[in-house]
Coordinates of C-alpha atoms in Angstrom, one line a residue:
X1259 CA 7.7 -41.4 71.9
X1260 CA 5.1 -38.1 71.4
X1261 CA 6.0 -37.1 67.8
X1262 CA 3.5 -33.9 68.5
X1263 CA 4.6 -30.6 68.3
X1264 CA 2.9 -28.0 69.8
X1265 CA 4.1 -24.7 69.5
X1266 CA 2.5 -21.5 70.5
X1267 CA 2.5 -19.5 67.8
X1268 CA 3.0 -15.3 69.1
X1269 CA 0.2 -13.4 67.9
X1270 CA -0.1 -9.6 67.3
X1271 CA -2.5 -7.2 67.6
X1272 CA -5.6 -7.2 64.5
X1273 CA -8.2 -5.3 63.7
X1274 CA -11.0 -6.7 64.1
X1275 CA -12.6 -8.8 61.5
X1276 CA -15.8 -8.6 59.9
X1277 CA -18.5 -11.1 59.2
X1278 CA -18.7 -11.4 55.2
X1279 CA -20.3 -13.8 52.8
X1280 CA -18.2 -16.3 51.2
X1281 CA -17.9 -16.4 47.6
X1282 CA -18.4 -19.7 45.4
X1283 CA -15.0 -18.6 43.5
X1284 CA -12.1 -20.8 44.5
X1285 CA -8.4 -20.8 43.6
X1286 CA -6.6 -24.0 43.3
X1287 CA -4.9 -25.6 46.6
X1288 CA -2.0 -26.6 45.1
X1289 CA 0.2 -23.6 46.1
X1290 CA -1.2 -23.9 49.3
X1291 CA -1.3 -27.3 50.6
X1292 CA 1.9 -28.6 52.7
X1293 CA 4.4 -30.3 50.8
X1294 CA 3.7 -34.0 51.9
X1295 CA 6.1 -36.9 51.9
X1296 CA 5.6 -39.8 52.9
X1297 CA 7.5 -40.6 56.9
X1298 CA 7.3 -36.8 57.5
X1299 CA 5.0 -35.5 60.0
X1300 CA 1.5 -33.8 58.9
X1301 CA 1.0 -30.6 60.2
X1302 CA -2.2 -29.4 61.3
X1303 CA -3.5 -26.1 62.7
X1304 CA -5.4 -25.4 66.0
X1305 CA -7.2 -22.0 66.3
X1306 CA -8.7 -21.7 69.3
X1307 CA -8.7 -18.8 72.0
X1308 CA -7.0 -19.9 75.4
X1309 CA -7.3 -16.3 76.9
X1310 CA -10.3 -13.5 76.8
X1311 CA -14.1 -14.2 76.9
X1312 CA -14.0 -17.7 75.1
X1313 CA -11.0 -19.2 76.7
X1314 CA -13.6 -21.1 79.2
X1315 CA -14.7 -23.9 76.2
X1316 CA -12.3 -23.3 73.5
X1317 CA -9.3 -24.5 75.7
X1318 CA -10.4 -27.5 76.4
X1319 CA -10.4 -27.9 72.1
X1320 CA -6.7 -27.3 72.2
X1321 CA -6.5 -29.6 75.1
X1322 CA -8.6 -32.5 73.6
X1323 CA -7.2 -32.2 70.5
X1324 CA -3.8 -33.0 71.7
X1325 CA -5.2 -35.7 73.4
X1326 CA -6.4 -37.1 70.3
X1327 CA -3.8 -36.6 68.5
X1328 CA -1.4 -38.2 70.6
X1329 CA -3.8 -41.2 70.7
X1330 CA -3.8 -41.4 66.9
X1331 CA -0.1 -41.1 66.9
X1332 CA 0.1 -43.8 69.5
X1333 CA -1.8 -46.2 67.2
X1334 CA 0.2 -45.3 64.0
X1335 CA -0.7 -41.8 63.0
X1336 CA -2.7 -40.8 60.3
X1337 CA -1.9 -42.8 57.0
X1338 CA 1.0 -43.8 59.0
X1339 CA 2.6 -40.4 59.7
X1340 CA 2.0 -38.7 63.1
X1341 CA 0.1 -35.3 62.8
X1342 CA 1.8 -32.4 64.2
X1343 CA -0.4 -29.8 66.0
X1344 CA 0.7 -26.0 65.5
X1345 CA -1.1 -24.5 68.5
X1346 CA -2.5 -20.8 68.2
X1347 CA -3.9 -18.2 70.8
X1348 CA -6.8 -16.4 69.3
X1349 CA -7.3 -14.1 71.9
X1350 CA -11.1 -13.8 71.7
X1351 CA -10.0 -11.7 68.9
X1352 CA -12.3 -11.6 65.7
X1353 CA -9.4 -10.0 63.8
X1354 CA -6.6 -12.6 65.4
X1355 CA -8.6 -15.4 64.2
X1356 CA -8.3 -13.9 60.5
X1357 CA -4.6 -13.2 60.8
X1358 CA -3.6 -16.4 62.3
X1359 CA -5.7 -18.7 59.9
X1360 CA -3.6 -16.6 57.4
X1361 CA -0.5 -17.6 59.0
X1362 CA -1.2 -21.1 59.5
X1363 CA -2.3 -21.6 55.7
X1364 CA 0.5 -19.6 54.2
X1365 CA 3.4 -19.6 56.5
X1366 CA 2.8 -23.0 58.7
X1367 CA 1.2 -24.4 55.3
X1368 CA -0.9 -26.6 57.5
X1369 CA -2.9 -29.7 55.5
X1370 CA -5.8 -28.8 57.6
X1371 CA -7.8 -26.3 60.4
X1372 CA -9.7 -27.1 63.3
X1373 CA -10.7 -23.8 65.4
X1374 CA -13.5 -21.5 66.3
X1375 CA -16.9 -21.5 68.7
X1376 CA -18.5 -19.0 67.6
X1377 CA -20.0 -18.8 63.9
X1378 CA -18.5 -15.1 64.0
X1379 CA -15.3 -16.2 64.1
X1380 CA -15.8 -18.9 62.0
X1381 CA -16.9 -16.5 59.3
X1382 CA -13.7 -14.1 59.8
X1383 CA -12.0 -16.9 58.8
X1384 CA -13.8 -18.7 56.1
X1385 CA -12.9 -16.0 53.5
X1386 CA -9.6 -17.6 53.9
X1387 CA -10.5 -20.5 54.0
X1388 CA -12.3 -20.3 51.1
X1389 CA -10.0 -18.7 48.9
X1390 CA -7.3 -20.7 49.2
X1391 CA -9.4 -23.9 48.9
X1392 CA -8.4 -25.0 52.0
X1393 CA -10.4 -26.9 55.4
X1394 CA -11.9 -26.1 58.2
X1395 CA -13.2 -28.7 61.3
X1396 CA -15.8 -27.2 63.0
X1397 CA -16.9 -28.6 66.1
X1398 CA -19.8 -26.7 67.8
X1399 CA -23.3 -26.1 67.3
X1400 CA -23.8 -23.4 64.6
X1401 CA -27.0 -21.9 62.9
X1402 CA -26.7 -23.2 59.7
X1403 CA -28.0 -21.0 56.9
X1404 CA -24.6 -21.4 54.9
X1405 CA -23.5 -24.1 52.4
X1406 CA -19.5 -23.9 52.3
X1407 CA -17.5 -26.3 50.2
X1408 CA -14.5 -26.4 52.9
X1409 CA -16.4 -27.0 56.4
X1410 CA -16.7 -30.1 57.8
X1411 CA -18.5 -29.7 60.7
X1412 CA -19.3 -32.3 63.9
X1413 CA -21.7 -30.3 66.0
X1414 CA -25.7 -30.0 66.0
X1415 CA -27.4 -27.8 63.8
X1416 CA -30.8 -25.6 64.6
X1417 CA -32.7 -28.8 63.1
X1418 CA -30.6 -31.3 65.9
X1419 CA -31.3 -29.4 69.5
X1420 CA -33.4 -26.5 69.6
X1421 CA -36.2 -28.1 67.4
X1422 CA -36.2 -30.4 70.5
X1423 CA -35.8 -28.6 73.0
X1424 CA -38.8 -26.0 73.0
X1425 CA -41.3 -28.2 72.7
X1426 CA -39.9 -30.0 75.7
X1427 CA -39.8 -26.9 77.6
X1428 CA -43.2 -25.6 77.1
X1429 CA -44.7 -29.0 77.7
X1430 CA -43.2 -28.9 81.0
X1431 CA -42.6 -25.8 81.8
X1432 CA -45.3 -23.4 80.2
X1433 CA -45.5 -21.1 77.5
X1434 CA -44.6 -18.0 78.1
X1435 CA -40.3 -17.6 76.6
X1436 CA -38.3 -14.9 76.9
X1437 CA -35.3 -15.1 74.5
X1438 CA -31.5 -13.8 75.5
X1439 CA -28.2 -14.6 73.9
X1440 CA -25.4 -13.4 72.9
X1441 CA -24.9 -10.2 70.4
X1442 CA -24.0 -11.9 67.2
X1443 CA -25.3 -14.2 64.2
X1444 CA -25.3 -17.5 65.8
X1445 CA -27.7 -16.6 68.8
X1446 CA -29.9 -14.5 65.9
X1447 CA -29.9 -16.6 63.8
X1448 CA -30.8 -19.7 66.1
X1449 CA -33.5 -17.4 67.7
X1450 CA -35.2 -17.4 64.1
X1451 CA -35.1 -20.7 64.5
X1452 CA -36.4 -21.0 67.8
X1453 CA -39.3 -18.8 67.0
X1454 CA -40.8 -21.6 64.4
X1455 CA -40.4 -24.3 66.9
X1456 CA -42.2 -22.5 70.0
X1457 CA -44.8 -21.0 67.3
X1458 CA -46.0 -24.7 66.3
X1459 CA -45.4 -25.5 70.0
X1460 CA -48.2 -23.0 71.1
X1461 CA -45.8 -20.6 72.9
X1462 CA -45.6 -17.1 73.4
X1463 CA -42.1 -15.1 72.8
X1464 CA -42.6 -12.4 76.1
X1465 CA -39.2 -10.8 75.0
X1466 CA -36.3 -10.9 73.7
X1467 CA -32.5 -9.3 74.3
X1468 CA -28.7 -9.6 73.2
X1469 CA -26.1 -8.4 75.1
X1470 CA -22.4 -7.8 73.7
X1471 CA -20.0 -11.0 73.9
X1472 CA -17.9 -10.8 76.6
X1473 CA -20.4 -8.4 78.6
X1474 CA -21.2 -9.7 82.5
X1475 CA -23.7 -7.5 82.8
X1476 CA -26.6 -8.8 82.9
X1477 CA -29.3 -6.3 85.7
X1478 CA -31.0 -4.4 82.8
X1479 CA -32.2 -7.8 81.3
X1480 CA -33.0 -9.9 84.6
X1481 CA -35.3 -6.4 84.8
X1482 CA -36.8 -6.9 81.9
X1483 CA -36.9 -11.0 82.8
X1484 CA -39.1 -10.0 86.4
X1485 CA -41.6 -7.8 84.7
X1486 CA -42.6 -10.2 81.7
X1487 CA -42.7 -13.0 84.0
X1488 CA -41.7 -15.9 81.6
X1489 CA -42.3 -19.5 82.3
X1490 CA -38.4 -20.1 81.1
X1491 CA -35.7 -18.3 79.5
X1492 CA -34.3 -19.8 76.5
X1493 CA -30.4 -18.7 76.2
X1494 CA -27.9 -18.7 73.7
X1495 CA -25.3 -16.5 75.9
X1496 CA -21.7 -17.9 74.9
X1497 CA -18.8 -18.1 77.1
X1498 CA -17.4 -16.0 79.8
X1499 CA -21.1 -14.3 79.5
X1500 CA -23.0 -17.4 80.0
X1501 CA -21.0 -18.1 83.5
X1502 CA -22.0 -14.5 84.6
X1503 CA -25.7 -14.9 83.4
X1504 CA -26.2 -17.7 85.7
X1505 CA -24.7 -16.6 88.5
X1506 CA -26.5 -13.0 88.0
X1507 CA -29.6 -15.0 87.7
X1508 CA -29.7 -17.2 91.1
X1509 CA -27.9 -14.1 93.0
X1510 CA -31.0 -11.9 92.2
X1511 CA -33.4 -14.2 93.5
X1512 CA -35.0 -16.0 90.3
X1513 CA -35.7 -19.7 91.1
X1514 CA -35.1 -22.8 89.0
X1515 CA -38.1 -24.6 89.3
X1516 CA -40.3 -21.7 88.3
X1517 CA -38.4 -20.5 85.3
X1518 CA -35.7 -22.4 84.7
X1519 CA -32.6 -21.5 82.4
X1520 CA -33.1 -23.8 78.7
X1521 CA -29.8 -23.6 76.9
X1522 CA -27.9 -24.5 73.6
X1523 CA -23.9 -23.9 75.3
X1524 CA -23.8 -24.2 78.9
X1525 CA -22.5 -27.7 79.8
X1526 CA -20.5 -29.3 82.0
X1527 CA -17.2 -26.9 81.8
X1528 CA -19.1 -23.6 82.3
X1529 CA -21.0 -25.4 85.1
X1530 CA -18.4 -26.4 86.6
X1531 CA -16.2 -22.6 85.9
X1532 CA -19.7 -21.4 87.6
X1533 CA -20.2 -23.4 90.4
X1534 CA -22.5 -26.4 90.9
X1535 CA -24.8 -24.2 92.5
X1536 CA -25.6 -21.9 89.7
X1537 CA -26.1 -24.8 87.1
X1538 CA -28.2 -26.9 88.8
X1539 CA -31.9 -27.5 87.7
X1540 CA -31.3 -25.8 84.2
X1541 CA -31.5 -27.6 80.7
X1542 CA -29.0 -27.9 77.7
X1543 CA -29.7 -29.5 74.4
X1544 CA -26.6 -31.3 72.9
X1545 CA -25.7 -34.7 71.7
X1546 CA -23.0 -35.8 74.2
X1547 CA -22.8 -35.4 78.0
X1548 CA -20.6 -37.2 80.6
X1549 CA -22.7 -39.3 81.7
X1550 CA -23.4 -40.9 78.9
X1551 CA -23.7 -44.8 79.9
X1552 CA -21.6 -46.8 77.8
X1553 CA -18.6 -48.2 77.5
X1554 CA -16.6 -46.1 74.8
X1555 CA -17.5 -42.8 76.7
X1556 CA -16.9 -44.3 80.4
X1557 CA -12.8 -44.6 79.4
X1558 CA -12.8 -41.6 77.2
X1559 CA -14.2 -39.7 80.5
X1560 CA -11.8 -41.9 82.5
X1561 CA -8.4 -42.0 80.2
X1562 CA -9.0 -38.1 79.4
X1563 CA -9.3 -36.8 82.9
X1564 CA -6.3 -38.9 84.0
X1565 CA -4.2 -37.4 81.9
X1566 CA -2.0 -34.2 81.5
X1567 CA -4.7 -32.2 79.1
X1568 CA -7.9 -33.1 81.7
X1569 CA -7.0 -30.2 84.2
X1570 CA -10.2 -28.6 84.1
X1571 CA -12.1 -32.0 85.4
X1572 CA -14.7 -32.8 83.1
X1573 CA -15.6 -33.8 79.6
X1574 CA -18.8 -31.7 77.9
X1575 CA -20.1 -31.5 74.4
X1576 CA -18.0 -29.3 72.8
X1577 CA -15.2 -31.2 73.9
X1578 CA -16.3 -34.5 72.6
X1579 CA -17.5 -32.9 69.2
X1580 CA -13.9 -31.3 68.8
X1581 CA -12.5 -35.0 69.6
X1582 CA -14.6 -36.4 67.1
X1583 CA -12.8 -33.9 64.4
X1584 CA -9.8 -35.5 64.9
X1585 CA -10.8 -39.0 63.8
X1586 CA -13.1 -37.7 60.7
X1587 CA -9.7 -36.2 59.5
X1588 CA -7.6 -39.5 60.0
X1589 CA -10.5 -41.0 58.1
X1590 CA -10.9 -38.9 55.3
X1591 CA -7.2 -38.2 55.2
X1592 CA -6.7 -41.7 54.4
X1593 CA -9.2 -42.2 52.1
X1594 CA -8.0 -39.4 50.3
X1595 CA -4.9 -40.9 50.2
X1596 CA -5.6 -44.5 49.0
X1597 CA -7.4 -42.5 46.1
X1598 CA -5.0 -39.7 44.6
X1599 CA -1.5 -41.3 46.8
X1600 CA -0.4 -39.8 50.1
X1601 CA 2.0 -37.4 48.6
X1602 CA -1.3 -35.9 46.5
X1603 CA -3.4 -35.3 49.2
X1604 CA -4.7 -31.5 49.4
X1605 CA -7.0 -30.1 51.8
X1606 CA -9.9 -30.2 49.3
X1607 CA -9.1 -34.2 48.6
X1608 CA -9.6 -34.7 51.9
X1609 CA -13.0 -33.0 52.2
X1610 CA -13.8 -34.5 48.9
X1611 CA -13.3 -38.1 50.6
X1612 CA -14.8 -37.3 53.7
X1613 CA -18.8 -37.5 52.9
X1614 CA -20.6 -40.5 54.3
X1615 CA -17.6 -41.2 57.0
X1616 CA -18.4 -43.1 59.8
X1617 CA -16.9 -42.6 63.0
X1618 CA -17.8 -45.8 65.2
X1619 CA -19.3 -47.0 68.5
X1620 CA -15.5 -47.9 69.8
X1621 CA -14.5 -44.4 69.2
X1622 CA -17.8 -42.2 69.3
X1623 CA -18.0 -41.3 73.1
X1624 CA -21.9 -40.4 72.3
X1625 CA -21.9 -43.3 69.6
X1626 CA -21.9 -44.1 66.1
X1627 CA -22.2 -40.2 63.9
X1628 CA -21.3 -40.0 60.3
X1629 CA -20.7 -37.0 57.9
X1630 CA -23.0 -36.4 55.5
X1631 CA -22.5 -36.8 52.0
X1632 CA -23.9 -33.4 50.8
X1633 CA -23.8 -30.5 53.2
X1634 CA -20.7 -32.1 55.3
X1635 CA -22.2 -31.8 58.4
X1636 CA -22.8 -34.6 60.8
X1637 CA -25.6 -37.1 61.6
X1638 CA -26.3 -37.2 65.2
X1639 CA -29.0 -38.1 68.1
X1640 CA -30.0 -34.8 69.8
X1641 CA -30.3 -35.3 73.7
X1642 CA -31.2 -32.7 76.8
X1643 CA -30.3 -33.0 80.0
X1644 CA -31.0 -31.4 83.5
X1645 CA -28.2 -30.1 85.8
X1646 CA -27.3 -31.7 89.2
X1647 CA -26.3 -30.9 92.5
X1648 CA -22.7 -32.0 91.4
X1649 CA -22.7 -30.3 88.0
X1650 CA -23.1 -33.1 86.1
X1651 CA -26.7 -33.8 83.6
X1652 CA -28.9 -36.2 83.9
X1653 CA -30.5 -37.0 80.3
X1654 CA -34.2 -36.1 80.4
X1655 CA -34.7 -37.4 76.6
X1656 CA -33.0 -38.5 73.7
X1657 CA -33.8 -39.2 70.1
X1658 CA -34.1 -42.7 69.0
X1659 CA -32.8 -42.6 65.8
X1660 CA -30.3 -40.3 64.1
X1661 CA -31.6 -36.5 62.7
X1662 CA -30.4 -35.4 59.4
X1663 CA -28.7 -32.4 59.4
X1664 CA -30.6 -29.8 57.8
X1665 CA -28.8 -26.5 57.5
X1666 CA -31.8 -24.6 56.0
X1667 CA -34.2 -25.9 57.7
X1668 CA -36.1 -22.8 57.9
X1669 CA -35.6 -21.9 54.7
X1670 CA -36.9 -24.3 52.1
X1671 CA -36.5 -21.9 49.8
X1672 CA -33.5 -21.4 49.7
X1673 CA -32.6 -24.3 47.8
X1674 CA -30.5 -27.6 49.0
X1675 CA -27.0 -28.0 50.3
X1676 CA -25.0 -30.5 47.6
X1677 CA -21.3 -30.4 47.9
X1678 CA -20.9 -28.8 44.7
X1679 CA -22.8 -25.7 46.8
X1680 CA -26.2 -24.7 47.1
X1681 CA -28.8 -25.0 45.0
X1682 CA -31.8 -23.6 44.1
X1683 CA -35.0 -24.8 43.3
X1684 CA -33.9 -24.0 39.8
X1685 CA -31.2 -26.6 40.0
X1686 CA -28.7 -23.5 39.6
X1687 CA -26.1 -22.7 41.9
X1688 CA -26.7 -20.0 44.2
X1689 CA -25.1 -17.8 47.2
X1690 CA -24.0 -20.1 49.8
X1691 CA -25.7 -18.0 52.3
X1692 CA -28.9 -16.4 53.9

């Protein structure tokens, strides 16, 4: 039987949101966490867009997550309840992401979030989130530079791909970078980070542009591209954009194996929205890929795409990070529970149970992660791979051991990420963010 519910939720026009620092300040969850009892399905939001500009990887979150979920349910549910998925169309809207985490909280009274790819809508919702003392899953890459008491998060930080992947690039490629991503903080903010890495590398940055998110133009910057004659490009374009920047790119006559494409977000689902043709002989940094060779992954890849949510014909890394959510909530969820009783759990109890969680080889597709106890984000081997004829990577290198995640990694200063917030050298509490 599929306990599941999934119910599109309507959404209505908002304004959109803007991208605000979260305050330490947090009410108490209680008037805000679902009503639990014990038999009684546990409701669970999932804000994701599956129309507009960021519909190409943040379906395939609403689809895996399903997936997962019905898996878990399968196997006895979380604390031995099934979780019940209320599904929501953010619209590539900044201001629908605010307004329907609002919704979810306070109407749907959901015990938990998982939603967002971009760190700008992650941060028109964490207000929100953060007020009501509430959680959020993140599962994609992010800059870091932010220590939030109500994130888990189960993709790589600045510290787990890009540190990697420049070096790799201007050791095979050359030095010469030209820079272009996306208009908002998480390409900015990873190109500050990027900048370190190709400094101690011995590179040279030739140039650097952002275009708006959701723009497919892209001849004013391939202009710019031929006349500083790079030895690669180093992109953090995001969705619909990243599909048209590829395709721009080989259609104007710019050759792979002179200047190939480095990237943080285009894997196997944009190649594949792109065509084989346009991906092929560029690089991505990420932890998982589908050809990962072992054999947890092999029937994840084969059991996904088989069934009624693998439509779009391939697994990639933002996929498999938003997969992973699922089972660090059953975890924590249940440790929660064993420690305050089911019927006490709150969103914050299950963050506050979640550090050091393992989730293991047998259900890791890219192998063993665990959260970390202080900043909440994940341990994880960084990997990059080079696009094939058929779409699919081939892994060019992988770490050998697990990086810490490090979300100021740039910024010693700053102070350290504890999860009682960030602190500075002082020892005192400071603003969570740069």
């Amino acid at each position: 039987m599929d306990f599941t519910r999934r119910r599109l939720l309507t959404t209505a026009a908002a304004a959109s949101a803007a991208a605000v620092a979260m305050p330490n300040i947090m009410t108490s969850d209680k008037a805000y966490a679902a009503p639990l009892k014990k038999g009684e399905p546990i409701k669970v939001g999932l804000l994701f867009s599956l129309t507009g500009a960021l519909a190409v990887p943040e379906e395939d979150s609403t689809l895996v997550l399903q997936y997962a979920f019905d898996e878990i349910n399968k196997n006895g549910g979380v604390g031995g309840v099934p979780v019940e998925p209320v599904i929501v169309d953010a619209k590539s809207d900044f201001g629908v992401y605010s307004e329907k985490t609002k919704e979810l909280i306070l109407r749907e009274k959901v015990t938990a979030l998982f939603g967002c790819y971009t760190s700008a809508s992650r941060k028109a919702i964490l207000p929100t989130v953060m007020q009501r003392n509430h959680l959020l899953y993140y599962p994609t890459c992010y800059e870091g530079a932010e220590c939030t008491q109500n994130t888990i998060c189960t993709g790589p930080l600045a510290n787990q791909h890009s540190q990697d992947l420049i070096p790799f690039m201007v050791e095979k490629f050359g030095k010469k970078v030209f820079f272009v991503g996306s208009n908002y903080v998480w390409p900015k903010e990873s190109n500050k980070n990027a900048k370190i890495w190709l400094e101690k590398a011995g590179g040279e940055l030739v140039g650097e542009e952002y275009i708006p998110l959701g723009s497919s133009e892209f001849g004013p910057v391939l202009g710019k591209i031929r006349d500083a004659k790079p030895d690669f490009i180093f992109s953090t374009v995001v969705g619909a954009s990243d599909i048209a920047f590829h395709k721009q790119f080989k259609q104007e006559g710019f050759k792979v194996d002179s200047m190939p494409i480095a990237s943080l977000t285009t894997g196997e689902i944009e190649t594949r929205a792109m065509g084989a043709e346009f991906g092929a002989g560029h690089f991505l940094s990420a932890p998982y890929f589908q050809t990962l060779d072992n054999p947890t992954n092999q029937k994840f890849v084969e059991n996904f795409l088989k069934s009624k949510y693998g439509k779009n014909g391939t697994t990639h890394y933002n996929m498999e990070e938003t997969y992973l959510t699922a089972y660090v909530f059953k975890a924590g969820f249940e440790k929660a529970a064993a420690a305050v009783g089911f019927e006490n759990v709150t969103p914050r109890a299950i963050r506050d149970n979640s550090g050091g969680i393992r989730v293991e080889d047998n259900i890791s597709p890219e192998g063993l992660v665990w959260i970390d106890e202080n900043n909440f984000n994940t341990w994880l081997k960084p990997k990059i791979g080079q696009c094939q004829a058929d779409g699919t990577f081939k892994i060019v290198k992988a770490a050998a051991e697990h990086v810490k995640p490090d979300p100021y990694s740039i910024y010693p200063d700053a102070g350290t990420c504890t999860a009682t917030g960030l602190k500075g050298p002082d020892g005192k509490l400071r603003t969570n963010v740069i």
